[in-house]
Amino acid sequence: SKAEGQNRLHVFEPGLLLIRRLRSQLLEDLRAAIKGNGLVLHYQPVVELGTGRIEGVEALIRWDHPTRGRIMPDEFIPLAEDAGLISELGLWVLNTAVGQLRTWIDADLVDSRFSVRINISATDLQSLQFIEDVRAVLKETGVRPEQVVLELTEAAIVRGNDLDRYSLGGLRGLGVGIEIDDFGTGYSSISYLRRLPVDRVKVDRSLIEGLGTDPSQPALVAAVLQLVRACGLEAVWEGVETAEQAEHLRNLGCLSAQGYFFSKPVPPERIPALLAETSSE
Ligand code: C2E
Ligand code: CA
Ligand code: CA
Ligand code: CA
C-alpha cells in the first residue's frame, strides 16, 4: 500500500551523516581506482556517413567499482571535480587513450587519418600543466598530434576568460584537434564560434532527436550545418540511434556521425573487429 511505501522510504532514507560517509568512502575508492586499475576506457566509433568508414573513436570512461559494479561518468566525474581529483583523472585518460591509439597504430589496425577523441574538463582546460602533459604524451608515444582530438564542452569554454583562450591556443599550437562538445545546448554559441581556435563542433543529440518523426527537424539540422560551416568549421552529429536519422543526416550533407545505430561504446578489445567489418572497400 501507499502508506507502507512511505514508511519504507522513511526507514531507508539515509541521514546526512550516512551520505557524507558514503561520499567520503566513494572518494577514497576513486582515488584508489585512479592509482590502481578500477578505471576503464570504452571507445565509440565516429563514422564517415558517406562510406561507413570508422574515422576515429571517442574515449568514454567507466569505473568498475569492486562492490558497486560499473559506475558511469555522469555519476563520478562531478564527484572527481568537487574533490580536486579531476586533473589526476584527466591525465590518466589522456595517457591511456593515446597509449591505446599507439597500440592500434603499431598493430596496423588504423592509418594516420584515424583519430582518438578525448573529453577534457574545464579544469584541464584552465591548467597550463595539461598542455605540458599533452606535449609529453605525444613525444613519448610518437603519435601525430592531428590524431588526437580534445573535446570540450561549451560550458568549459564559455567561461571565456583570457586564460582559457590562451590554453586553447597552447593546445592548438601542439597540433592537436579541438572540438566543441554538446554544441547547441549552450546559449552563446554563435558569438564565440568564430573567435575561438577550434576545428569542429560535435552537435548535441537533442538537435537530431526529431529526425524522421518531426517534419520541421531536417530544416533545423540544415540550418545548424550551414551556421557551423559559415564559421569555417565542420560538424559531427552524435546520438544517432536509427537508420532514418543516419539517412537524413547523409542526405542533408552531414559528413560524420556517432551513436548507438553504428555502435555503442565498446571495450578496446572489440575495436579490431569493428574496424574489420567496416573497412571492406
Ligand atoms: P559526452 O561527451 O557528450 O558523451 C556522449 C554520451 O552519450 C556518452 O555517455 C555515450 O555513451 C552516450 N551515447 C553515445 N551514443 C549514444 C546514442 O546513440 N544515444 C544515446 N542516448 N546516448 C549515446 P557516457 O559514456 O555515459 O558519458 C557521459 C558524459 O561523461 C560524456 O558526455 C562526457 O561529458 C563525460 N565523460 C565521459 N568520459 C569522460 C572522460 O574521460 N573525461 C571527462 N572529463 N568526461 C568524460
Ligand atoms: Ca564527448
Ligand atoms: Ca556530447
Ligand atoms: Ca555530455
Coordinates of C-alpha atoms and ligand atoms in Angstrom, one line a residue:
S1 CA 0.0 0.0 0.0
K2 CA 0.9 3.6 -0.3
A3 CA 1.3 4.1 3.4
E4 CA 3.6 1.1 3.6
G5 CA 5.7 2.5 0.7
Q6 CA 6.1 5.8 2.5
N7 CA 7.1 4.0 5.7
R8 CA 9.7 2.1 3.8
L9 CA 11.1 5.2 2.2
H10 CA 11.4 6.7 5.6
V11 CA 13.2 3.7 7.1
F12 CA 15.7 3.6 4.3
E13 CA 16.2 7.4 3.9
P14 CA 19.9 7.8 4.8
G15 CA 20.8 10.5 7.2
L16 CA 23.1 13.3 6.3
L17 CA 25.9 11.7 8.2
L18 CA 25.5 8.5 6.2
I19 CA 25.5 10.4 3.0
R20 CA 28.7 12.1 4.0
R21 CA 30.3 8.8 5.0
L22 CA 29.3 7.2 1.7
R23 CA 30.6 10.1 -0.2
S24 CA 34.0 10.1 1.5
Q25 CA 34.2 6.4 1.1
L26 CA 33.5 6.7 -2.6
L27 CA 36.2 9.4 -2.9
E28 CA 38.7 7.1 -1.2
D29 CA 37.7 4.4 -3.7
L30 CA 38.0 6.7 -6.6
R31 CA 41.5 7.8 -5.5
A32 CA 42.5 4.2 -5.3
A33 CA 40.9 3.4 -8.7
I34 CA 42.9 6.2 -10.4
K35 CA 46.1 4.8 -9.0
G36 CA 45.2 1.2 -9.4
N37 CA 43.1 -0.3 -12.2
G38 CA 39.4 0.3 -11.5
L39 CA 39.0 2.7 -14.4
V40 CA 38.5 1.6 -17.9
L41 CA 38.0 3.5 -21.2
H42 CA 35.5 2.3 -23.7
Y43 CA 35.6 3.5 -27.3
Q44 CA 32.8 4.6 -29.5
P45 CA 33.3 4.8 -33.3
V46 CA 32.8 8.1 -35.2
V47 CA 31.7 7.1 -38.7
E48 CA 32.1 8.8 -42.1
L49 CA 28.4 8.9 -43.2
G50 CA 29.2 8.6 -47.0
T51 CA 31.3 5.4 -46.7
G52 CA 30.6 3.9 -43.3
R53 CA 34.3 4.0 -42.6
I54 CA 35.3 4.5 -38.9
E55 CA 37.3 7.7 -38.9
G56 CA 38.0 7.7 -35.2
V57 CA 36.8 6.8 -31.8
E58 CA 35.7 8.7 -28.7
A59 CA 37.2 7.5 -25.4
L60 CA 34.5 7.3 -22.7
I61 CA 35.4 6.5 -19.1
R62 CA 33.8 3.9 -16.8
W63 CA 34.6 2.9 -13.3
D64 CA 34.4 -0.7 -12.3
H65 CA 33.9 -0.4 -8.6
P66 CA 34.9 -3.5 -6.5
T67 CA 31.5 -3.8 -4.8
R68 CA 29.1 -1.4 -6.5
G69 CA 29.8 -2.6 -10.0
R70 CA 30.0 -0.3 -13.0
I71 CA 29.6 3.4 -12.4
M72 CA 29.0 5.8 -15.3
P73 CA 30.9 9.0 -15.8
D74 CA 27.9 11.3 -15.2
E75 CA 27.9 9.9 -11.6
F76 CA 31.6 10.2 -10.7
I77 CA 33.0 13.0 -12.9
P78 CA 31.2 15.7 -10.9
L79 CA 32.5 14.0 -7.7
A80 CA 36.0 14.0 -9.0
E81 CA 35.7 17.6 -9.9
D82 CA 34.4 18.6 -6.5
A83 CA 37.1 16.6 -4.8
G84 CA 40.0 18.0 -6.8
L85 CA 40.7 14.7 -8.4
I86 CA 39.8 15.7 -11.9
S87 CA 43.3 16.6 -13.1
E88 CA 44.7 13.3 -12.0
L89 CA 41.8 11.5 -13.7
G90 CA 42.2 13.6 -16.8
L91 CA 45.9 12.7 -17.0
W92 CA 45.0 9.0 -16.7
V93 CA 42.5 9.3 -19.5
L94 CA 44.9 11.2 -21.8
N95 CA 47.8 8.7 -21.3
T96 CA 45.6 5.7 -21.6
A97 CA 43.7 6.8 -24.7
V98 CA 46.9 8.0 -26.6
G99 CA 48.7 4.8 -25.5
Q100 CA 45.8 2.8 -26.9
L101 CA 46.0 4.6 -30.2
R102 CA 49.7 3.9 -30.3
T103 CA 48.9 0.2 -29.9
W104 CA 46.4 0.2 -32.7
I105 CA 48.8 2.1 -35.0
D106 CA 51.6 -0.4 -34.2
A107 CA 49.2 -3.3 -35.0
D108 CA 48.5 -1.7 -38.3
L109 CA 44.8 -1.5 -37.5
V110 CA 44.4 2.2 -38.2
D111 CA 46.0 4.6 -40.5
S112 CA 47.2 8.2 -40.0
R113 CA 43.7 9.6 -40.6
F114 CA 42.3 7.8 -37.6
S115 CA 41.8 9.9 -34.5
V116 CA 41.1 9.3 -30.9
R117 CA 38.8 11.9 -29.2
I118 CA 39.3 12.7 -25.5
N119 CA 36.9 14.5 -23.3
I120 CA 38.6 17.1 -21.2
S121 CA 37.2 19.0 -18.2
A122 CA 37.1 22.8 -17.7
T123 CA 39.8 22.3 -15.1
D124 CA 42.1 20.6 -17.6
L125 CA 41.4 23.5 -20.0
Q126 CA 42.4 26.0 -17.4
S127 CA 45.6 24.3 -16.4
L128 CA 48.9 25.1 -18.1
Q129 CA 50.2 21.8 -16.8
F130 CA 47.7 20.0 -19.0
I131 CA 49.3 21.5 -22.1
E132 CA 52.6 20.1 -20.9
D133 CA 51.0 16.7 -20.3
V134 CA 49.7 16.6 -23.8
R135 CA 53.1 17.6 -25.2
A136 CA 54.7 14.9 -23.1
V137 CA 52.4 12.0 -24.2
L138 CA 52.8 13.0 -27.9
K139 CA 56.5 12.9 -27.5
E140 CA 56.6 9.7 -25.6
T141 CA 54.3 7.8 -28.0
G142 CA 55.3 9.5 -31.2
V143 CA 51.6 9.7 -32.2
R144 CA 50.9 12.5 -34.7
P145 CA 49.2 15.4 -33.0
E146 CA 46.4 15.6 -35.6
Q147 CA 45.3 12.1 -34.5
V148 CA 44.4 13.4 -31.0
V149 CA 41.2 15.4 -30.7
L150 CA 40.3 17.1 -27.5
E151 CA 36.5 17.5 -26.9
L152 CA 35.5 20.3 -24.6
T153 CA 32.0 21.5 -23.7
E154 CA 30.6 24.9 -24.3
A155 CA 30.3 25.3 -20.6
A156 CA 34.0 24.9 -20.2
I157 CA 34.8 27.4 -23.0
V158 CA 32.1 29.9 -22.2
R159 CA 33.8 30.8 -19.0
G160 CA 35.7 32.5 -21.9
N161 CA 38.4 34.3 -19.9
D162 CA 41.8 35.0 -21.4
L163 CA 43.4 32.1 -19.7
D164 CA 41.0 29.7 -21.4
R165 CA 41.8 31.2 -24.8
Y166 CA 45.5 31.0 -24.0
S167 CA 45.1 27.3 -23.0
L168 CA 43.2 26.6 -26.2
G169 CA 45.8 28.4 -28.2
G170 CA 48.5 26.5 -26.5
L171 CA 46.9 23.2 -27.1
R172 CA 46.2 24.0 -30.7
G173 CA 49.8 25.1 -31.0
L174 CA 50.7 21.5 -30.3
G175 CA 48.8 20.5 -33.4
V176 CA 46.0 18.5 -31.7
G177 CA 42.4 18.9 -32.8
I178 CA 39.9 20.9 -30.7
E179 CA 36.2 20.1 -30.8
I180 CA 33.3 21.8 -29.0
D181 CA 31.2 19.1 -27.4
D182 CA 27.4 19.2 -26.8
F183 CA 27.1 22.1 -29.3
G184 CA 23.7 23.6 -29.3
T185 CA 23.0 23.2 -25.6
G186 CA 24.6 26.5 -24.6
Y187 CA 23.2 29.9 -25.4
S188 CA 26.2 32.0 -26.6
S189 CA 27.3 29.5 -29.2
I190 CA 27.2 31.8 -32.2
S191 CA 29.1 34.7 -30.9
Y192 CA 32.2 32.7 -29.8
L193 CA 32.2 30.1 -32.5
R194 CA 34.1 32.3 -35.0
R195 CA 36.6 33.7 -32.4
L196 CA 37.8 30.5 -30.8
P197 CA 40.7 28.4 -32.1
V198 CA 38.6 25.2 -32.7
D199 CA 38.3 22.8 -35.6
R200 CA 35.0 21.1 -35.2
V201 CA 31.8 21.0 -33.2
K202 CA 30.0 18.0 -32.0
V203 CA 26.3 18.7 -32.2
D204 CA 24.3 17.6 -29.2
R205 CA 22.0 14.7 -29.7
S206 CA 19.0 16.8 -28.7
L207 CA 19.2 18.5 -32.1
I208 CA 18.6 15.3 -34.1
E209 CA 16.1 13.6 -31.8
G210 CA 13.1 14.5 -34.0
L211 CA 14.8 13.5 -37.3
G212 CA 12.5 11.0 -39.0
T213 CA 9.5 11.9 -36.9
D214 CA 9.3 15.7 -36.7
P215 CA 8.9 17.2 -40.2
S216 CA 10.5 20.5 -39.3
Q217 CA 13.6 18.9 -37.9
P218 CA 15.6 18.5 -41.2
A219 CA 15.4 22.2 -41.8
L220 CA 16.8 22.9 -38.3
V221 CA 19.7 20.4 -38.9
A222 CA 20.4 22.0 -42.3
A223 CA 20.4 25.5 -40.6
V224 CA 22.8 24.4 -37.9
L225 CA 25.1 22.8 -40.5
Q226 CA 25.1 26.0 -42.6
L227 CA 25.9 28.0 -39.5
V228 CA 28.8 25.8 -38.5
R229 CA 30.2 25.9 -42.0
A230 CA 29.8 29.6 -42.3
C231 CA 32.1 29.8 -39.3
G232 CA 34.6 27.7 -41.2
L233 CA 34.1 24.6 -39.1
E234 CA 32.8 21.1 -39.7
A235 CA 30.2 19.2 -37.6
V236 CA 30.0 15.7 -36.1
W237 CA 26.5 14.5 -35.2
E238 CA 26.1 12.5 -32.1
G239 CA 23.3 10.3 -30.7
V240 CA 22.3 8.7 -34.0
E241 CA 20.1 5.8 -32.9
T242 CA 18.2 4.9 -36.0
A243 CA 18.7 4.2 -39.7
E244 CA 16.3 7.1 -40.5
Q245 CA 18.4 9.6 -38.6
A246 CA 21.6 8.4 -40.3
E247 CA 19.9 8.6 -43.8
H248 CA 18.5 12.1 -43.1
L249 CA 21.9 13.3 -42.0
R250 CA 23.6 11.9 -45.0
N251 CA 21.0 13.4 -47.3
L252 CA 21.5 16.8 -45.7
G253 CA 25.2 16.7 -46.5
C254 CA 26.5 15.9 -43.0
L255 CA 29.9 14.2 -43.0
S256 CA 30.4 12.4 -39.7
A257 CA 28.2 10.9 -37.0
Q258 CA 28.3 8.7 -33.9
G259 CA 25.7 6.8 -32.0
Y260 CA 24.2 3.5 -30.9
F261 CA 23.0 2.9 -34.5
F262 CA 26.6 2.5 -35.6
S263 CA 28.0 1.1 -32.3
K264 CA 27.7 1.5 -28.6
P265 CA 30.9 2.4 -26.8
V266 CA 32.9 -0.9 -26.5
P267 CA 36.0 -2.0 -24.7
P268 CA 39.2 -1.7 -26.7
E269 CA 39.5 -5.4 -27.5
R270 CA 36.3 -5.1 -29.6
I271 CA 37.6 -2.3 -31.8
P272 CA 39.6 -4.5 -34.2
A273 CA 36.5 -6.5 -35.2
L274 CA 34.5 -3.3 -35.8
L275 CA 37.3 -1.9 -37.9
A276 CA 37.5 -5.1 -40.0
E277 CA 33.7 -5.0 -40.5
T278 CA 33.7 -1.5 -41.9
S279 CA 36.9 -1.4 -44.0
S280 CA 35.9 -3.9 -46.7
E281 CA 36.1 -1.4 -49.6
Ligands
C2E1 P1 29.6 13.2 -23.9 O1 31.0 13.5 -24.1 O2 28.5 14.0 -24.6 O3 29.4 11.6 -24.5 C1 28.3 11.1 -25.1 C2 27.5 10.3 -24.2 O4 26.4 9.8 -25.0 C3 28.2 9.0 -23.7 O5 27.7 8.7 -22.4 C4 27.8 7.9 -24.8 O6 27.9 6.6 -24.3 C5 26.4 8.4 -25.0 N1 25.9 7.9 -26.3 C6 26.6 7.6 -27.4 N2 25.8 7.3 -28.4 C7 24.5 7.5 -28.0 C8 23.2 7.3 -28.6 O7 23.1 6.9 -29.8 N3 22.1 7.5 -27.8 C9 22.2 7.9 -26.5 N4 21.1 8.2 -25.8 N5 23.4 8.1 -25.9 C10 24.6 7.9 -26.6 P2 28.7 8.3 -21.2 O8 29.7 7.4 -21.7 O9 27.8 7.9 -20.1 O10 29.4 9.7 -20.9 C11 28.6 10.8 -20.3 C12 29.5 12.0 -20.2 O11 30.5 11.9 -19.3 C13 30.1 12.4 -21.5 O12 29.2 13.1 -22.4 C14 31.2 13.3 -21.0 O13 30.8 14.6 -20.8 C15 31.6 12.7 -19.7 N6 32.8 11.8 -19.9 C16 32.9 10.6 -20.3 N7 34.2 10.2 -20.3 C17 34.9 11.2 -19.9 C18 36.3 11.4 -19.6 O14 37.2 10.6 -19.9 N8 36.7 12.6 -19.1 C19 35.8 13.6 -18.8 N9 36.2 14.8 -18.3 N10 34.5 13.4 -19.0 C20 34.0 12.3 -19.5
CA2 CA 32.3 14.0 -25.8
CA3 CA 28.3 15.3 -26.4
CA4 CA 27.5 15.5 -22.3

